[in-house]
PDB file of C-alpha atoms in Angstrom:
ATOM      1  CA  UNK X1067     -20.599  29.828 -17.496  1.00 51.00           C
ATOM      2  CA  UNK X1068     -20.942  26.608 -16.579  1.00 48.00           C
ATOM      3  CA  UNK X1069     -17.813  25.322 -18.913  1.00 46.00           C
ATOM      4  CA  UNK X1070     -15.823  28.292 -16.724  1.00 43.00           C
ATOM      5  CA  UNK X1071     -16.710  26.712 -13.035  1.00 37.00           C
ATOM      6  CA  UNK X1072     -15.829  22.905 -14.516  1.00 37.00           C
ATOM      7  CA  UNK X1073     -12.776  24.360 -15.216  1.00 43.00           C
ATOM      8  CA  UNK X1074     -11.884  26.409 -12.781  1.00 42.00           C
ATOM      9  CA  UNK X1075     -12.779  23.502 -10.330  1.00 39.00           C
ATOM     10  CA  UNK X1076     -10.169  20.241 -12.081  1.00 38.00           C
ATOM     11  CA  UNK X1077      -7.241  22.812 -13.203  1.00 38.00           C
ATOM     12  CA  UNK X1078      -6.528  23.113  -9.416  1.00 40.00           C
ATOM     13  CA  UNK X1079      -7.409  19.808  -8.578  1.00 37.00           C
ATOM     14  CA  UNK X1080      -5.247  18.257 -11.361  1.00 38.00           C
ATOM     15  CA  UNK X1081      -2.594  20.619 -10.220  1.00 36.00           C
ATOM     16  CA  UNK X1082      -3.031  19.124  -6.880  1.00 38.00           C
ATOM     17  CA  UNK X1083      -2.348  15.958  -8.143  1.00 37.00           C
ATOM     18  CA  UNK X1084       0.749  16.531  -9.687  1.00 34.00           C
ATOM     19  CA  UNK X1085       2.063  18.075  -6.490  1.00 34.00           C
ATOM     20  CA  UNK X1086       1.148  15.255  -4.635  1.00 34.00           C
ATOM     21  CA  UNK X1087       2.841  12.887  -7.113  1.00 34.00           C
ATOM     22  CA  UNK X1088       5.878  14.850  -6.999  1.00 32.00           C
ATOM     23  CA  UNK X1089       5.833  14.573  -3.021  1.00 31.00           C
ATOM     24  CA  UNK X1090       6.241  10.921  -3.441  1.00 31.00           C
ATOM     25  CA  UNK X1091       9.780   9.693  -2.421  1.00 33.00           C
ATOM     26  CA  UNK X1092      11.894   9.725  -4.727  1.00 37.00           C
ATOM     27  CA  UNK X1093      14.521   6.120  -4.996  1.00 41.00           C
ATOM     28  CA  UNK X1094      16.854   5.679  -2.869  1.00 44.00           C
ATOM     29  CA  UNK X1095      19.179   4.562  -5.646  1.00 44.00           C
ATOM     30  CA  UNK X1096      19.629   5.032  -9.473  1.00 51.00           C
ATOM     31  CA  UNK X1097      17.609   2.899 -11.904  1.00 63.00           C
ATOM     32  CA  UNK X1098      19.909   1.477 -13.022  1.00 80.00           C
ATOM     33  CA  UNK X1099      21.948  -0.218  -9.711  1.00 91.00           C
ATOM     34  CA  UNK X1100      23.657  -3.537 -10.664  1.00 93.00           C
ATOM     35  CA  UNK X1101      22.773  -5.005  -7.367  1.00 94.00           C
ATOM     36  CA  UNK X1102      18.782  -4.230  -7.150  1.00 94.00           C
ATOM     37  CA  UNK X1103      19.073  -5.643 -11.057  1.00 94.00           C
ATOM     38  CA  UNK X1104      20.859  -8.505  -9.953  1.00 96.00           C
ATOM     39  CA  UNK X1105      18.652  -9.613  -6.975  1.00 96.00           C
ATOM     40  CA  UNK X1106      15.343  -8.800  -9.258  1.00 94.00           C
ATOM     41  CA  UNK X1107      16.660 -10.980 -11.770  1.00 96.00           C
ATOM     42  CA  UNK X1108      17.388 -13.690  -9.021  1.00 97.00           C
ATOM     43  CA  UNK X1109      13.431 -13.439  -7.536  1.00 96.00           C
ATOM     44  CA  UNK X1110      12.002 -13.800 -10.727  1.00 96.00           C
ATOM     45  CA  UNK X1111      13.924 -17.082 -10.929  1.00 97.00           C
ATOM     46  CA  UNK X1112      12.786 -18.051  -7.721  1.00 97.00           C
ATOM     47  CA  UNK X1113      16.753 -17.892  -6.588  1.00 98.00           C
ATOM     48  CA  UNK X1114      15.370 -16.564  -3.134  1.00 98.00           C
ATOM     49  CA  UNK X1115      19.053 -17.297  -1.598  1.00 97.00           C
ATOM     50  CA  UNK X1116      21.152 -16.313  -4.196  1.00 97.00           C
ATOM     51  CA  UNK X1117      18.783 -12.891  -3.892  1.00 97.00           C
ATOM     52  CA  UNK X1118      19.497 -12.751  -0.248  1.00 98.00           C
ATOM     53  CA  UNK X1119      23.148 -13.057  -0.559  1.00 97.00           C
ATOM     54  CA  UNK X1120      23.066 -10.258  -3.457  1.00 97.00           C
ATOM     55  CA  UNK X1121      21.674  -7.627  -1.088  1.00 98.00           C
ATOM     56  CA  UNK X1122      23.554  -8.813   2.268  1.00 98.00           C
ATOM     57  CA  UNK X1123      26.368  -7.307   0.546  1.00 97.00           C
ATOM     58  CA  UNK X1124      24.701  -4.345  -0.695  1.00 97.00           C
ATOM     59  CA  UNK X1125      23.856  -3.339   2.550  1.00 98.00           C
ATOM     60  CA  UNK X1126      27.025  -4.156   4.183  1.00 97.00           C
ATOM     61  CA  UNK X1127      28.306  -1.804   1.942  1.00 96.00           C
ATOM     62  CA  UNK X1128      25.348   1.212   2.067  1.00 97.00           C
ATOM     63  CA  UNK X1129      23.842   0.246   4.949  1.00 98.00           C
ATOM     64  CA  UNK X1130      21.631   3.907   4.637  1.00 98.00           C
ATOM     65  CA  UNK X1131      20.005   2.338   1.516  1.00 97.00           C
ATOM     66  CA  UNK X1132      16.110   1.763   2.007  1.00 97.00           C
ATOM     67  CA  UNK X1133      15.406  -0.318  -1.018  1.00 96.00           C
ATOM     68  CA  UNK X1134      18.612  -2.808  -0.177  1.00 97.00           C
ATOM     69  CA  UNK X1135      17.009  -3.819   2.995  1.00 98.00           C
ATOM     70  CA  UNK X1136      13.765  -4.242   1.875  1.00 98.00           C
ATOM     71  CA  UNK X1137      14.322  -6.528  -1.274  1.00 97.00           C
ATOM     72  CA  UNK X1138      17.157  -8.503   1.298  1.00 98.00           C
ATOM     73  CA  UNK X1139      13.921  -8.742   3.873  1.00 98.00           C
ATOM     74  CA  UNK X1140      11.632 -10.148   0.895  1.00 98.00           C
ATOM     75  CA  UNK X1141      14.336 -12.425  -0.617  1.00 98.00           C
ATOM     76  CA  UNK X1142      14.801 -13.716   3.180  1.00 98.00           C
ATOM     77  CA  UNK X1143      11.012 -14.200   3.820  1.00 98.00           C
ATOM     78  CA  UNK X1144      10.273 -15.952   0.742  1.00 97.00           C
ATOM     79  CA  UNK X1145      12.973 -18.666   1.209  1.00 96.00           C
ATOM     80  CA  UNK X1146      12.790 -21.958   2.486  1.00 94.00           C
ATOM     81  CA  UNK X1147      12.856 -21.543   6.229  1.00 95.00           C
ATOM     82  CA  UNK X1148      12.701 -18.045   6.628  1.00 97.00           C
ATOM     83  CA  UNK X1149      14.609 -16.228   9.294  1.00 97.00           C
ATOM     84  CA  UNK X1150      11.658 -13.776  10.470  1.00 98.00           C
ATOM     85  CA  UNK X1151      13.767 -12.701  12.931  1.00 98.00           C
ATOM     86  CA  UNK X1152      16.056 -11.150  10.209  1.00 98.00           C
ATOM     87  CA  UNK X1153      13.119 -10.419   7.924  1.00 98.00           C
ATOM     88  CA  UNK X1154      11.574  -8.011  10.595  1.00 98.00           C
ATOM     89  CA  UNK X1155      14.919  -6.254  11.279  1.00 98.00           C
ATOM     90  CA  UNK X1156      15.281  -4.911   7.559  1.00 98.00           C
ATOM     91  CA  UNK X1157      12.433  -4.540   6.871  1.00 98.00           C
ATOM     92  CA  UNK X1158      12.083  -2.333  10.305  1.00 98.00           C
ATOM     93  CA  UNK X1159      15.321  -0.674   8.652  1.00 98.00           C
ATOM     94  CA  UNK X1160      14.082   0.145   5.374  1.00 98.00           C
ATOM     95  CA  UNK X1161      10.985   2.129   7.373  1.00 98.00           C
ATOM     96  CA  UNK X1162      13.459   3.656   9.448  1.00 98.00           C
ATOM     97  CA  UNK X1163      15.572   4.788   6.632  1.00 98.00           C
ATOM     98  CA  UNK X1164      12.267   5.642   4.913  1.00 98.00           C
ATOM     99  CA  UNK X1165       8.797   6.102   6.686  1.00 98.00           C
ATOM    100  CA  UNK X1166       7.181   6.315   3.124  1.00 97.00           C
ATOM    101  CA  UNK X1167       8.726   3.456   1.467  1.00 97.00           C
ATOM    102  CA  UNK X1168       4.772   1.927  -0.111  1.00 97.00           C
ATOM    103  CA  UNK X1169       7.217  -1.222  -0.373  1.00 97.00           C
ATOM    104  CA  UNK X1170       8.114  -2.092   2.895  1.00 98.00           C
ATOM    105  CA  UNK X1171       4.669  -0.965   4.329  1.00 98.00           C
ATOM    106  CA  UNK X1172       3.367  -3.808   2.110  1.00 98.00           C
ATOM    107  CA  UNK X1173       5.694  -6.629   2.580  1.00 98.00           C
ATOM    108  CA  UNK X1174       6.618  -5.946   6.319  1.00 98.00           C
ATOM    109  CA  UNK X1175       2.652  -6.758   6.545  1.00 98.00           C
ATOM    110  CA  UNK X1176       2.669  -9.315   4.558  1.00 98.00           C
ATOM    111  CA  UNK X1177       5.273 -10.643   7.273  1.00 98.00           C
ATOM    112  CA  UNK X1178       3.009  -9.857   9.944  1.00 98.00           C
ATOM    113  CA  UNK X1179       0.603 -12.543   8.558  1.00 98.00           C
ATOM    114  CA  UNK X1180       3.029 -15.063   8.183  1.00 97.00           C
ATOM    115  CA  UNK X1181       3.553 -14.852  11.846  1.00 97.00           C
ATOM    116  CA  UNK X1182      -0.109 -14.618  12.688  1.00 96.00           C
ATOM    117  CA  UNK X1183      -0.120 -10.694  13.697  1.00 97.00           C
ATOM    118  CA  UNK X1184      -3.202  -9.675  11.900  1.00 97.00           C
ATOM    119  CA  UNK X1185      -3.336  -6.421  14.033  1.00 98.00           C
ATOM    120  CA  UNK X1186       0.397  -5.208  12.583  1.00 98.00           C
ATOM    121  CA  UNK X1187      -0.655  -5.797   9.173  1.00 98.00           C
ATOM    122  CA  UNK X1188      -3.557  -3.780   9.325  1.00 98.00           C
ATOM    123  CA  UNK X1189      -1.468  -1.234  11.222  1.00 98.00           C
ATOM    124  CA  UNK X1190       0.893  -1.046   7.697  1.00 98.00           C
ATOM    125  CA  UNK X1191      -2.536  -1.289   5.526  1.00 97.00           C
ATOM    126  CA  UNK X1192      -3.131   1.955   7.156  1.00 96.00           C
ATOM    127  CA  UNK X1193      -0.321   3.515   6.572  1.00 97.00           C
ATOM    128  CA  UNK X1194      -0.019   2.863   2.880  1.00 97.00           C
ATOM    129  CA  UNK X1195      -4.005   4.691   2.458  1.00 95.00           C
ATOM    130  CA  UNK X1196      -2.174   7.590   4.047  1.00 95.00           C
ATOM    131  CA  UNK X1197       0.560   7.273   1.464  1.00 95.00           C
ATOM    132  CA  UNK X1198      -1.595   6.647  -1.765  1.00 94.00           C
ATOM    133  CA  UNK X1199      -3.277   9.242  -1.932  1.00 83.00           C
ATOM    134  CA  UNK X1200      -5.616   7.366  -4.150  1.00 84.00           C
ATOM    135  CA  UNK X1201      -5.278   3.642  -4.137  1.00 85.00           C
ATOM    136  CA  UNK X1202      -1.943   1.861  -4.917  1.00 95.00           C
ATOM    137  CA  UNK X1203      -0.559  -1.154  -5.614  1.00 96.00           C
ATOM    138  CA  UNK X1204       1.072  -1.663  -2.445  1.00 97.00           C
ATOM    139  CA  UNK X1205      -2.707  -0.918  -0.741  1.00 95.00           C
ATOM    140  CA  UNK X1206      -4.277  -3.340  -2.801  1.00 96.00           C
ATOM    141  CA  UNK X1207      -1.856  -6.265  -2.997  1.00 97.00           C
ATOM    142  CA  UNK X1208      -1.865  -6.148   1.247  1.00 97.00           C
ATOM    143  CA  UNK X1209      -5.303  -5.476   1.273  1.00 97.00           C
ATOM    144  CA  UNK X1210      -5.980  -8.270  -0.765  1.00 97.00           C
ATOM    145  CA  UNK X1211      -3.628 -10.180   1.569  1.00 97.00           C
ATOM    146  CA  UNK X1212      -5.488  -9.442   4.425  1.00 97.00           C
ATOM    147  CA  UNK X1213      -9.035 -10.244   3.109  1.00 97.00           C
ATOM    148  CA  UNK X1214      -7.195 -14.235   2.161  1.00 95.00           C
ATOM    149  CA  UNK X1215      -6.015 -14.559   5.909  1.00 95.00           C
ATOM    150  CA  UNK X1216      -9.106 -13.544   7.225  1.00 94.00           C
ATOM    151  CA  UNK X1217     -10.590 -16.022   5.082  1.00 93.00           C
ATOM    152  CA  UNK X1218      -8.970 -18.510   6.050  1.00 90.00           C
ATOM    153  CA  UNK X1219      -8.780 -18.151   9.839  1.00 83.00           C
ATOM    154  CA  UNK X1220     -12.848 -18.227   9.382  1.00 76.00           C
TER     155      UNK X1220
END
């Protein structure tokens, strides 16, 4: 009996699950895109201009692509100097474009706390626990984030 109610309680809940997981957007691009490959490949090297300059052509030619904006914004914010002017608007895009991009959420609050704007980051913490349904990445690296700036500002 009681084997019966265990599983008729987690078949519909891991069914649940699934659903959700499939609800998740899906990429704006194939796997396999030379650019997004290229500008990875440039980050991990540090290469935050040659990164930049990758995706500023990318989106000048698919300017409708989420995931180009938001790795141009990150290559942007992580260089010397950034432009946070230019950060903001893509990653603003890529939000735009997709509402549910976990990415952008994440680094688009990171940006907040480079500019001292504790309240917008938070605001993009929130979305991202609507998005995960349980905790994600995303959630925890800004979360994370968060909890260091408040540290520091004590």
């Amino acid at each position: 009996m009681i084997k019966h109610l265990i599983r008729a309680f987690l078949v519909p809940l891991s069914l649940a699950a699934v659903a959700l997981a499939n609800d998740s957007p899906e990429p704006t691009v194939a796997p396999g895109d030379p650019d997004l490959a290229t500008a990875r490949t440039r980050i991990a090297a540090k290469d935050w201009q040659g990164a930049a300059q990758v995706m500023q052509k990318a989106v000048a030619r698919d300017p409708r692509n989420a995931d180009y904006h938001n790795l141009l914004a990150y290559a942007v914010r992580n260089g010397a100097n950034p432009d946070m002017d230019v950060v903001f608007k893509h990653y603003q895009e890529a939000l735009r474009l997709d509402p549910k991009h976990r990415g952008a959420h994440e680094y688009i609050g990171e940006a907040y706390l480079m500019v001292g704007n504790l309240a917008k980051a938070r605001e993009h913490l929130a979305a991202l626990n609507r998005l995960c349904f349980f905790s994600c990445e995303e959630y925890r690296d800004l979360k994370k984030a968060i909890e260091s700036y408040e540290t520091k500002k004590k």
